[in-house]
Coordinates of C-alpha atoms and ligand atoms in Angstrom, one line a residue:
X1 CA 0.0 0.0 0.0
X2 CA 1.7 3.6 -1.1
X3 CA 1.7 6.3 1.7
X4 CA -0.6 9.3 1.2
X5 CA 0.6 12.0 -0.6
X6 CA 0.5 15.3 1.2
X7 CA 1.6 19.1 0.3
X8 CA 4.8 19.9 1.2
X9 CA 3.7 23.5 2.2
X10 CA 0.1 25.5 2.7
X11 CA 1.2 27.2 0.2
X12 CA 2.2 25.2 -2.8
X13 CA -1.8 23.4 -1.6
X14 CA -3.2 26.8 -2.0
X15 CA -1.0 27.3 -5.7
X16 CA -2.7 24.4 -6.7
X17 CA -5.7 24.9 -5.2
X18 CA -6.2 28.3 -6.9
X19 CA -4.5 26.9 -10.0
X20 CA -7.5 24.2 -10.5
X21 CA -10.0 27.1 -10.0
X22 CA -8.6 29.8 -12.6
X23 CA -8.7 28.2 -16.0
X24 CA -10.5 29.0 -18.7
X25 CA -13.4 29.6 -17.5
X26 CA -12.2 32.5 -15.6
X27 CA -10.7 34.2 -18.3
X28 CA -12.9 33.9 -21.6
X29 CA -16.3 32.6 -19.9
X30 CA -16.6 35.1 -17.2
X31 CA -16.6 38.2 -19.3
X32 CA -19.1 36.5 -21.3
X33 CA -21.6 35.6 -19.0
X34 CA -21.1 38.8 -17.1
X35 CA -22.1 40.6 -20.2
X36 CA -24.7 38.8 -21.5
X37 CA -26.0 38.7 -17.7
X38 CA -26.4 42.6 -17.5
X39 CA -22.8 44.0 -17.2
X40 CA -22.1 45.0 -14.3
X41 CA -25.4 44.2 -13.0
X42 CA -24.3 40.7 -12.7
X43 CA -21.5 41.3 -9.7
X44 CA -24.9 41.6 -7.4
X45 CA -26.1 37.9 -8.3
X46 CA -22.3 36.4 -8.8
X47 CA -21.6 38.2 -4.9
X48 CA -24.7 36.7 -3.9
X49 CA -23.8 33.5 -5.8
X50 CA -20.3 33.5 -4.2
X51 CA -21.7 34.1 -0.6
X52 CA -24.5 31.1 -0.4
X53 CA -22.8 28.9 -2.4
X54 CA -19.5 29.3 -3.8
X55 CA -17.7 29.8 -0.5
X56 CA -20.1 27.8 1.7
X57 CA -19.2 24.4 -0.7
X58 CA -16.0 25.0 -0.7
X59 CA -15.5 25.5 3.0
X60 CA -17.6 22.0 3.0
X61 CA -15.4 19.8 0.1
X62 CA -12.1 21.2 2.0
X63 CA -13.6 20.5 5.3
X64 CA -14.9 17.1 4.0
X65 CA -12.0 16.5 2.9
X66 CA -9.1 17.3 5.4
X67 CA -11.7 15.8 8.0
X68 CA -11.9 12.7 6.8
X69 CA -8.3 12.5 4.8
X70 CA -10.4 11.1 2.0
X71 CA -10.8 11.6 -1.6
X72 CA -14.8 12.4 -3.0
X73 CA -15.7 8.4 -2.7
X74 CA -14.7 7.5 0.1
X75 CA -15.4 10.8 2.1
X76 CA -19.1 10.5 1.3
X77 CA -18.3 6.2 1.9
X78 CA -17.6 6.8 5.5
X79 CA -20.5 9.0 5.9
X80 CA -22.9 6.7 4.7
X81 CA -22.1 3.8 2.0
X82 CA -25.1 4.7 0.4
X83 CA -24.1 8.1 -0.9
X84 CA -20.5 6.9 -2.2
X85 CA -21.7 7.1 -5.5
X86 CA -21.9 10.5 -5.8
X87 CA -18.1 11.1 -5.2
X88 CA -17.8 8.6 -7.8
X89 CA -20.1 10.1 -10.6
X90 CA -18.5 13.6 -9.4
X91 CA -14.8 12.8 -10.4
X92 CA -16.2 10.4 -13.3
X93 CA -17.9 12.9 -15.5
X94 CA -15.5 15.4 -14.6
X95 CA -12.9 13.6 -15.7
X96 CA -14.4 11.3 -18.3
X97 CA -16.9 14.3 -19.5
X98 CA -16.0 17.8 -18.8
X99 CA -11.7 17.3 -19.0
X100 CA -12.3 15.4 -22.6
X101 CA -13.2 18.6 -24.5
X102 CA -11.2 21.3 -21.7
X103 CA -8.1 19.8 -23.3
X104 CA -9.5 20.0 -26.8
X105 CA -10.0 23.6 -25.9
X106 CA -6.7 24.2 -24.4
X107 CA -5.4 22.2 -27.8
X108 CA -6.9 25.0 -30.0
X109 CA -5.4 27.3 -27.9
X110 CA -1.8 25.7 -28.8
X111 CA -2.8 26.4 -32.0
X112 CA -3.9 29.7 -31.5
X113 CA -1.1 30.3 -30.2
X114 CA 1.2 29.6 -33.0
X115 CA -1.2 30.8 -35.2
X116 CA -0.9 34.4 -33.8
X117 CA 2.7 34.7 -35.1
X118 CA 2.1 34.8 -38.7
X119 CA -2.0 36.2 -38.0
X120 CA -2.8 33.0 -39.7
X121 CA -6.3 33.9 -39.2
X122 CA -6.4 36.7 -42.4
X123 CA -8.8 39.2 -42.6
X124 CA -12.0 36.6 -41.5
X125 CA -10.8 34.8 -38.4
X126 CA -14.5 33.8 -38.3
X127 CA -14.9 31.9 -41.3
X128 CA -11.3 30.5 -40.5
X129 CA -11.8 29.1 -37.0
X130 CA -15.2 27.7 -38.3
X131 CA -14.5 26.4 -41.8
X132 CA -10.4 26.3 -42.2
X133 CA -9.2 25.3 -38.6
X134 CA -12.6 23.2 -36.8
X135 CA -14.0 22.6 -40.4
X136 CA -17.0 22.4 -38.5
X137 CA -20.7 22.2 -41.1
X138 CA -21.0 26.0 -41.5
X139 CA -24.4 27.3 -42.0
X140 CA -23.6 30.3 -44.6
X141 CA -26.6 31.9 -43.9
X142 CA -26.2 32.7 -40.6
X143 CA -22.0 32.7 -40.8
X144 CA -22.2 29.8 -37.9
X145 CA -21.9 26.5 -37.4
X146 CA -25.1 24.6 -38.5
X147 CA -26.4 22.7 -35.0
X148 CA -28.6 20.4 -36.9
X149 CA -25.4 18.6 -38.2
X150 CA -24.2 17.3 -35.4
X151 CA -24.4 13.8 -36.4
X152 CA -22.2 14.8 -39.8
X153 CA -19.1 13.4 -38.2
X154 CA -16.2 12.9 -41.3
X155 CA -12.9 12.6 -40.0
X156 CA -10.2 13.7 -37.0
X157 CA -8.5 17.5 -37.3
X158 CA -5.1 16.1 -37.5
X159 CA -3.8 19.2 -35.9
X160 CA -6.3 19.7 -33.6
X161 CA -5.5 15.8 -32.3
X162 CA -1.8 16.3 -32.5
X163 CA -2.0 19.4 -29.8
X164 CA -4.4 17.5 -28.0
X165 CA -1.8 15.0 -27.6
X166 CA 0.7 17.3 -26.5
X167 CA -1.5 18.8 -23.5
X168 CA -2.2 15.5 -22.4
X169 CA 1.1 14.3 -22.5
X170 CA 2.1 17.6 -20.3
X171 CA -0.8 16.7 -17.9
X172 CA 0.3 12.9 -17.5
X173 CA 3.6 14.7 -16.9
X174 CA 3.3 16.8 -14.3
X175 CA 0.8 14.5 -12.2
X176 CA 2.9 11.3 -12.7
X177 CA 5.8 12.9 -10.2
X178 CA 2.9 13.1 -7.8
X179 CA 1.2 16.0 -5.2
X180 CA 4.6 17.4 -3.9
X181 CA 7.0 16.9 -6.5
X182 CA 4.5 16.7 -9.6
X183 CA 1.7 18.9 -9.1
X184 CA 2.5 21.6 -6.1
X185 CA 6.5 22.2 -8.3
X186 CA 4.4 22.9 -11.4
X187 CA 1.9 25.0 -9.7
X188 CA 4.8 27.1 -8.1
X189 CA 6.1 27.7 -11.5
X190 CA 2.7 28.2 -13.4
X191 CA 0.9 30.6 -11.0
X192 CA 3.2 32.9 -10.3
X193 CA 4.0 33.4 -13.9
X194 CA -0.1 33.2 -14.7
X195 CA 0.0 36.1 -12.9
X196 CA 3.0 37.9 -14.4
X197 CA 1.3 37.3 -18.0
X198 CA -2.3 38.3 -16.8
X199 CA -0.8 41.6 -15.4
X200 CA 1.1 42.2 -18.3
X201 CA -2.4 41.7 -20.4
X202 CA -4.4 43.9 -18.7
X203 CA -2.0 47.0 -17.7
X204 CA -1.5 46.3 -22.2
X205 CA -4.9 46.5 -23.0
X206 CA -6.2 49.5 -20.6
X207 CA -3.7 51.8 -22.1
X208 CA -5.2 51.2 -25.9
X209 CA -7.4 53.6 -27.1
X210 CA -10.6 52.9 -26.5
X211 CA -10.1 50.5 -23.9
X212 CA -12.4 53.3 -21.5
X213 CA -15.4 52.3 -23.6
X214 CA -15.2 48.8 -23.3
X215 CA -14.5 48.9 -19.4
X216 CA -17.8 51.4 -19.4
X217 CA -19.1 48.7 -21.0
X218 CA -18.3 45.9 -18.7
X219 CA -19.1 47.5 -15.4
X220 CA -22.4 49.9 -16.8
X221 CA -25.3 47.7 -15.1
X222 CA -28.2 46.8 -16.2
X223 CA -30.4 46.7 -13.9
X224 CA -33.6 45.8 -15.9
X225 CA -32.2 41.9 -15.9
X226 CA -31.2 41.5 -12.4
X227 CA -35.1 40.4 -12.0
X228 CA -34.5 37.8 -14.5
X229 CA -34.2 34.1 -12.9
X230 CA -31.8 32.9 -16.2
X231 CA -28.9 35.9 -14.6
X232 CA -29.4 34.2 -11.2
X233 CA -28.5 30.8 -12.7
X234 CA -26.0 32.3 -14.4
X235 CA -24.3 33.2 -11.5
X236 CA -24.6 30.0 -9.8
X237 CA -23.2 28.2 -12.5
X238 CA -20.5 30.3 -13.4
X239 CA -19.1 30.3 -9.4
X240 CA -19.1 26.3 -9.3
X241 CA -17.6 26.0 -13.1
X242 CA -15.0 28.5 -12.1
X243 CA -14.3 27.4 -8.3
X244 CA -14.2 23.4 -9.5
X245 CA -17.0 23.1 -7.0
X246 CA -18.9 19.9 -7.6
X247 CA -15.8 18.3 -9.1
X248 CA -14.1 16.0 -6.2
X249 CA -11.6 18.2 -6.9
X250 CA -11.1 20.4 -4.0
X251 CA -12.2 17.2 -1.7
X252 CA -8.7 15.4 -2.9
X253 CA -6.7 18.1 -3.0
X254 CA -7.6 19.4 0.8
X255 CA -6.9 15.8 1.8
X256 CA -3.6 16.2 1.2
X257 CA -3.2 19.1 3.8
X258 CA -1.8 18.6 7.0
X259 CA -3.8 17.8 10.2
X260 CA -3.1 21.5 11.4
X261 CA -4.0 23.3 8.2
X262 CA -6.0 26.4 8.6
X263 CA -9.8 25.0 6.6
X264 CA -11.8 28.3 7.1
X265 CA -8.3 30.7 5.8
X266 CA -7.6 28.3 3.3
X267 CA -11.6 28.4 1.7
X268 CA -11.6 32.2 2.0
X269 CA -8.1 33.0 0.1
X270 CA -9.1 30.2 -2.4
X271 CA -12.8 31.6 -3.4
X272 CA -11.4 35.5 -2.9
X273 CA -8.8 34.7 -5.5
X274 CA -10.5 33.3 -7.9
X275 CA -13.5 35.6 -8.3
X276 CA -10.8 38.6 -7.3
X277 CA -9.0 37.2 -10.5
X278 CA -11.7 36.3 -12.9
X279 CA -13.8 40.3 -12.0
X280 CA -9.8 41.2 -13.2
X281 CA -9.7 39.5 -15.7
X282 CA -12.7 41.1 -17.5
X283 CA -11.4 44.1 -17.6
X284 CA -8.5 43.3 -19.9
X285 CA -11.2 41.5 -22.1
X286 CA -13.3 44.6 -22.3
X287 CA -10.7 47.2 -23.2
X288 CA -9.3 45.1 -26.2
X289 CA -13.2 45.2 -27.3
X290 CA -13.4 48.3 -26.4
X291 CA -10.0 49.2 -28.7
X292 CA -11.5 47.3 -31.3
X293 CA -14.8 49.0 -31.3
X294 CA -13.4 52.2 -31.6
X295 CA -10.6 51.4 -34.6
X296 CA -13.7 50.0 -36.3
X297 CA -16.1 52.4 -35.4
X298 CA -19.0 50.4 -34.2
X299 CA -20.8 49.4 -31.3
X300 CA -19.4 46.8 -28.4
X301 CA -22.1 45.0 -28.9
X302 CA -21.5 44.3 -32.5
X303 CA -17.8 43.1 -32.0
X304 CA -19.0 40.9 -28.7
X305 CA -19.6 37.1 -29.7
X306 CA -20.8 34.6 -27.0
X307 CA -18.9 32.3 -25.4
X308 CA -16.4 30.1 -27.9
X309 CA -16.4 33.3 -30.3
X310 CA -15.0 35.6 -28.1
X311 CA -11.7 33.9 -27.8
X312 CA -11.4 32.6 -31.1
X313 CA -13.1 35.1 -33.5
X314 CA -13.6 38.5 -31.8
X315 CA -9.8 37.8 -29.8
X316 CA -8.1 37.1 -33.3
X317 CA -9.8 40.4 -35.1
X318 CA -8.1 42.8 -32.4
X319 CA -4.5 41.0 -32.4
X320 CA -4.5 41.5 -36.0
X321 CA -5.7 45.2 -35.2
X322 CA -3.0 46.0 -32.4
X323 CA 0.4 46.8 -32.7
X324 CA 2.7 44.2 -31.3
X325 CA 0.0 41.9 -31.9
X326 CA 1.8 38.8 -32.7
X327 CA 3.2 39.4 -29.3
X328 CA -0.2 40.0 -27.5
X329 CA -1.8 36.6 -29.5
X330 CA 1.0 34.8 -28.2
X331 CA 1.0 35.8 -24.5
X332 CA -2.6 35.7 -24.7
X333 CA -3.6 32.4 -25.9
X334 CA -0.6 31.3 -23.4
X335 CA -2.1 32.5 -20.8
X336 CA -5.1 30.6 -22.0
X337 CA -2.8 27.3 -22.1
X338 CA -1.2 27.8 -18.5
X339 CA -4.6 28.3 -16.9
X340 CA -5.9 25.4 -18.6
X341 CA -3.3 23.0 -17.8
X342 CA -3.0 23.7 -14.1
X343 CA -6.9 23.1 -14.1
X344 CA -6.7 19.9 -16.2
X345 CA -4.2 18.0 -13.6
X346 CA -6.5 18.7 -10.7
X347 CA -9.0 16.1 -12.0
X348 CA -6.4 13.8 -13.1
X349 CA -5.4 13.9 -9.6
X350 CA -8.6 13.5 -7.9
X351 CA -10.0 10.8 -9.8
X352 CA -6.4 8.8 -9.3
X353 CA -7.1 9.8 -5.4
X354 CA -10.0 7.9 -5.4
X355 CA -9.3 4.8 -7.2
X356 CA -5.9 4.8 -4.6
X357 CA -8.5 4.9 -1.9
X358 CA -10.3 2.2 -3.0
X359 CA -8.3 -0.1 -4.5
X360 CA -4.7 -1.6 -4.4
X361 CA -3.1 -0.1 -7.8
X362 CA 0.2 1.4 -8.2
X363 CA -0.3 5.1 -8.7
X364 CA 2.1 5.7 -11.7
X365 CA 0.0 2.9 -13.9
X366 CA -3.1 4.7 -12.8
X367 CA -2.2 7.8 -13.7
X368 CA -0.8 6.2 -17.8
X369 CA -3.8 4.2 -17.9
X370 CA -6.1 7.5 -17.2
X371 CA -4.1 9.8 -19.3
X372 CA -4.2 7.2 -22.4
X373 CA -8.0 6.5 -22.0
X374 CA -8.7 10.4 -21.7
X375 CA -6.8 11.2 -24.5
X376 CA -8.7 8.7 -26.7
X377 CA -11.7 10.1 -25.3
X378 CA -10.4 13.6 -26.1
X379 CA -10.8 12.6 -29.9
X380 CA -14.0 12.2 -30.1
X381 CA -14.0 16.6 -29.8
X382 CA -11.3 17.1 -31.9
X383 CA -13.5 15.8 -35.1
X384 CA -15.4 18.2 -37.4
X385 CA -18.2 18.1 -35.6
X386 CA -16.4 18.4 -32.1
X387 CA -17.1 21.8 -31.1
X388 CA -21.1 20.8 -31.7
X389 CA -20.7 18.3 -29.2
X390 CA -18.7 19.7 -26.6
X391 CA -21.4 22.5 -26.6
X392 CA -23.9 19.8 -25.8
X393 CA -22.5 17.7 -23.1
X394 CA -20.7 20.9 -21.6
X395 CA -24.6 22.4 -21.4
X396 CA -25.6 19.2 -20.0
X397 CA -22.7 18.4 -17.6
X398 CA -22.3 21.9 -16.0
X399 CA -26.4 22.9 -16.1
X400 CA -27.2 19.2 -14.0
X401 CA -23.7 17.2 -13.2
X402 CA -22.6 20.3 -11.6
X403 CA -25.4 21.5 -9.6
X404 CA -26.9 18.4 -8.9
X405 CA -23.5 17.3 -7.2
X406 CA -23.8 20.6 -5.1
X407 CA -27.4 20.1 -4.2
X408 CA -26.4 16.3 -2.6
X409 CA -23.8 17.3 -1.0
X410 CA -24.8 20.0 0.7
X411 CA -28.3 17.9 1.6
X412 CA -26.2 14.7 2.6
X413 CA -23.4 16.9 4.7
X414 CA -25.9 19.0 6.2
X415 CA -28.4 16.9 7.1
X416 CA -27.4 13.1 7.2
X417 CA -24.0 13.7 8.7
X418 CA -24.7 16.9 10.7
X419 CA -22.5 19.8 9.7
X420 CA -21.8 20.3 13.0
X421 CA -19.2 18.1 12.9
X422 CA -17.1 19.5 10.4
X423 CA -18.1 22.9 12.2
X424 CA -15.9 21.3 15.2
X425 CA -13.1 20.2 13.1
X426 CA -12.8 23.5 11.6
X427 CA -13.0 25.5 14.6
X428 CA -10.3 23.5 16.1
X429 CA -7.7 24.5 13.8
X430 CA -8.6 28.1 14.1
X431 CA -6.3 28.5 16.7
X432 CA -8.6 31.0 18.6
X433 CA -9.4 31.3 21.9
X434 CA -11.4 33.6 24.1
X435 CA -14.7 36.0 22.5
X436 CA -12.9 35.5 18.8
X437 CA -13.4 32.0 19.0
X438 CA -17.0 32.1 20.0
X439 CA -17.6 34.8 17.5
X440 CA -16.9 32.1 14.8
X441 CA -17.7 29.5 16.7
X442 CA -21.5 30.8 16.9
X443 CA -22.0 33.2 14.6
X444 CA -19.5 33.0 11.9
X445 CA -19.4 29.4 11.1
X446 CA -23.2 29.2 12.3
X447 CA -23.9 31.2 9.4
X448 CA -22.4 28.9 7.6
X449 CA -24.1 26.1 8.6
X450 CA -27.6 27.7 7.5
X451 CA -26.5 28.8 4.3
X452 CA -25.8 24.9 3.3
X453 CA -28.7 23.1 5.1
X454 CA -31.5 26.1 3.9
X455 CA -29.7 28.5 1.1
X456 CA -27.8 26.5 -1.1
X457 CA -29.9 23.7 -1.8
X458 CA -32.8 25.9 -2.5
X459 CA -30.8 28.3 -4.7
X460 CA -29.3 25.7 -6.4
X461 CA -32.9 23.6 -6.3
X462 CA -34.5 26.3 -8.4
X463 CA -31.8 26.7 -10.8
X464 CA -31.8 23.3 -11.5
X465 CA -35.7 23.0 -11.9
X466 CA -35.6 25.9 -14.0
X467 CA -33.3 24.7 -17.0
X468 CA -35.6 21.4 -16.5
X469 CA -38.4 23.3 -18.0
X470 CA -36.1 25.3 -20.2
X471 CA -35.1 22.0 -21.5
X472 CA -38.2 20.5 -22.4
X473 CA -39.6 24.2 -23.8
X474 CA -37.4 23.2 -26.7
X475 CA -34.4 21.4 -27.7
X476 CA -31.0 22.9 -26.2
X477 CA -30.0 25.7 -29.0
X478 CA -31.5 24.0 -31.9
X479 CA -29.9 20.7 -31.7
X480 CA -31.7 17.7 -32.7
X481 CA -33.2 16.0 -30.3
X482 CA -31.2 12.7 -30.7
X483 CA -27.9 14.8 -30.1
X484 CA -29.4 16.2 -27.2
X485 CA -30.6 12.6 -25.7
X486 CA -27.5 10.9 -26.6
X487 CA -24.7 13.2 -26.3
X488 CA -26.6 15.3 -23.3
X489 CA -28.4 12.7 -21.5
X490 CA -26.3 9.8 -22.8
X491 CA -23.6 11.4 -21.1
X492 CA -24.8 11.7 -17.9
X493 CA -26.4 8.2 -17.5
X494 CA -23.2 6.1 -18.7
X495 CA -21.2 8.2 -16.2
X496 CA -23.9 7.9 -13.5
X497 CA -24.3 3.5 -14.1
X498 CA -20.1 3.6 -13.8
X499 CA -19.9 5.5 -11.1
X500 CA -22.3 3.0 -9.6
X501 CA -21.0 0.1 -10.7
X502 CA -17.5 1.3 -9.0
X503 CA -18.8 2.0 -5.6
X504 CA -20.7 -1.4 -5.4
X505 CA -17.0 -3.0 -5.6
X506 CA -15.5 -4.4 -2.4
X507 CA -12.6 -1.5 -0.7
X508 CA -9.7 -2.6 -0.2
X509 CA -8.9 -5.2 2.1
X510 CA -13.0 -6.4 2.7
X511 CA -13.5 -9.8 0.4
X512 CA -17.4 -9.2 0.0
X513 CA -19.7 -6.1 0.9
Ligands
LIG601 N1 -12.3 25.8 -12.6 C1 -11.8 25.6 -13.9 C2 -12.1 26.8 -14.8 O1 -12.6 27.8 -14.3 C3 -12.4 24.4 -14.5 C4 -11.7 23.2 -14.2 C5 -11.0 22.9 -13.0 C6 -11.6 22.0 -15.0 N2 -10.5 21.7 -13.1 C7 -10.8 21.1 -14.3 C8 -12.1 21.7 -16.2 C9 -10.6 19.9 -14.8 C10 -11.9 20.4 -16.7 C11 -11.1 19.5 -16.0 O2 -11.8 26.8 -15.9

């Protein structure tokens, strides 16, 4: 049996830790949401969002985790053997799901990058991610990709595959030296020089002309859709997507803390940084559309694309536009790669966590066996008609994997195993004494303790039952209906009846259950 890995310092856990929450979706989804949420509007849900939810599940999946020095299946195993499955599916269709197309993303952005040297993309860097680069079925008409084809599968994008490759290879990499001398030495390296880059970006793009009209952009609110439920859900689903909540992640990687680690400290610099980084973050975004709204004379909203667009169309038009752009494409879709990568190990590592938990397997073949497996996977989106399917199952995986994860754990933590509990442990490694500890003690972490048993599951309850009925209103974005069952639903079932089938398996050591 191998020895637990641990952290060799709070520190390089809370690198890691912040490097598994900023990826991409901090740095091209959150500007995008934000603005099609209401600008600056939006910070009042996303605070809200990050108050009753983001924080309180993350204070739970460290606690969880650090508690009961477990990874997701086996935490929720030793609360009750009935709800193991849910660590399971969690780390499952993160990992056999969501990662899949992250790295495909992260492979375009290799591209990208390379592409930015010689502004590869011409003077239509929408027709060319489309139809050159994704050669995805194109509906002329509407100069985007026609959903209806999602079936029209002809053959792999050689050099999307062969950067897909590369990205896994770095994963399998970095996580094959293991926690201390794997993962925590490349997040020392990759987050301080995230940060060097991100700064770099954004101090760049302020300074363009223009740049005022696009941050006037980003933070003007509108106020007339903060009464919309869809911004609320929004918000909710952007905090677990960009905080990895819902993922096993954080449950694993706070299991590798040691036993006097500071839970509460840790959840609080964790959550800050993130949403500190991704509210940051935006503003870069906006001034470059900002710049490139005023060298084109039109309107933000007619150089804004949603989500996938904005990083590989709209991103691409202002590189060419700037001066030094070949310099700003590369730093940028860099940047892009860096995040990306230190998010990708973290589920690597989790789901390898958990099978170590359960079963006797030398780590090192684990981790090949994953990495081989998810790259193969990875293939299936980096076909033609890859990006139409990673749309689908991302919809799917984030809108009910995500949240429906968050919903059972906060019912099964607060109310089968009694939060109170992992109030206690927390508290005890405050280190406080006196008034200060009864102030958290009975007011702080009480707080707490409401928010998951009452707040979060109801927040995240109506979210959920909301897209429901969206869902059944009409087929997700105009796919057909059998991409939606297979890819959508298909996804989640397979990954549900696996992650079932694992945690009816004997642990470790028991000959029979
Ligand atoms: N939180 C990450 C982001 O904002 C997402 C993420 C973290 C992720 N770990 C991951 C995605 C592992 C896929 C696989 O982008």
């Amino acid at each position: 049996m191998e020895e637990r890995s641990q952290w060799g310092t709070n520190i390089g856990f809370l690198f890691a830790a912040i490097g598994s929450a900023v990826g991409l979706g901090n740095i091209w989804r959150f500007p995008y949401v934000a603005y099609e949420n209401g600008g600056g509007a939006f910070l009042i849900p996303y605070v809200v969002a990050l108050f009753t939810a983001g924080i309180p599940i993350l204070m739970l999946e460290f606690a969880l985790g650090h508690h009961k020095v477990a990874s997701a299946p086996k935490a929720f195993h030793q609360i009750d053997s009935k709800w193991e499955w849910l660590g399971w599916w969690a780390v499952t269709f993160v990992l056999f799901g969501i990662s899949l197309y992250y790295i495909v993303i992260i492979g375009w952005c290799v591209n990208y990058m390379l592409f930015s040297l010689n502004l590869a993309w011409g003077d239509d860097p929408n027709a060319f991610f489309f139809t050159k680069f994704l050669k995805v079925p194109f509906d002329e008409a509407l100069q985007a990709p026609a959903n209806g084809q999602v079936w029209a599968m002809s053959g792999l994008r050689w050099t999307i595959a062969g950067a897909v490759a590369l990205v896994w290879l770095t994963n399998w990499a970095i996580v094959y030296g293991g926690v201390q001398r794997g993962i925590e030495r490349a997040a020392k390296v990759m987050m301080p020089l995230l940060f060097v880059i991100t700064l770099a970006i954004i101090v760049w793009a302020l300074f363009l002309p223009g740049a005022g009209k696009g941050v006037r952009h980003y933070v003007t609110p509108d106020f007339s859709k903060i009464t919309d439920l869809k911004v609320w859900i929004g918000a909710y689903g952007q905090i677990f997507f960009s905080l990895s909540l819902g993922f096993g992640i954080m449950i694993a990687y706070s299991s590798y803390l040691s036993r006097d680690a500071n839970i509460f400290r840790n959840s609080l610099i964790v959550g800050f940084s993130n949403s500190i980084y991704e509210v940051c973050a935006g503003f870069g975004v906006f001034s470059i559309l900002g710049y490139m709204a005023t060298q084109q004379d039109q309107e933000i909203s007619d150089v804004v694309s949603s989500g996938i667009g904005l990083a590989f169309v709209a991103y691409p038009k202002a590189i060419s536009l700037l001066p030094f752009g070949e310099l700003f494409g590369f730093l940028f879709f860099l940047l892009l790669i860096i995040a990306g990568i230190s998010s990708s190990i973290s589920i690597i590592e989790a789901f390898t966590s958990a099978i170590l938990d359960k079963f006797t397997l030398p780590r090192k073949k684990v981790i090949t066996a994953i990495c081989v497996l998810g790259f193969v996977g990875s293939l299936l989106f980096a076909t033609n008609v890859g990006l139409l399917w990673l749309d689908i199952v991302d919809h799917f995986l984030n809108q009910y994997g995500l949240i429906t994860v968050g919903i059972v754990e906060a019912f099964v933590v607060g109310w089968l195993y009694r939060t109170d509990k992992l109030k206690a442990h927390i508290v005890s490694n405050l280190g406080l004494s006196g008034t200060r500890h009864k102030i958290f003690d009975y007011v702080v972490l009480q707080l707490w303790m409401y928010c998951l048993r009452f707040v979060t599951p109801v927040a995240l309850g109506i979210a959920i039952v909301h897209s429901l009925i969206q869902e059944f209103a009409s087929p997700y974005e105009g796919y057909p209906v059998s991409g939606v069952i297979v890819l959508g639903v298909g996804w989640l079932l397979i990954t549900h009846i696996f992650a079932f089938g694992l945690s009816g398996l004997p642990w470790r050591g028991e000959t029979s259950r």
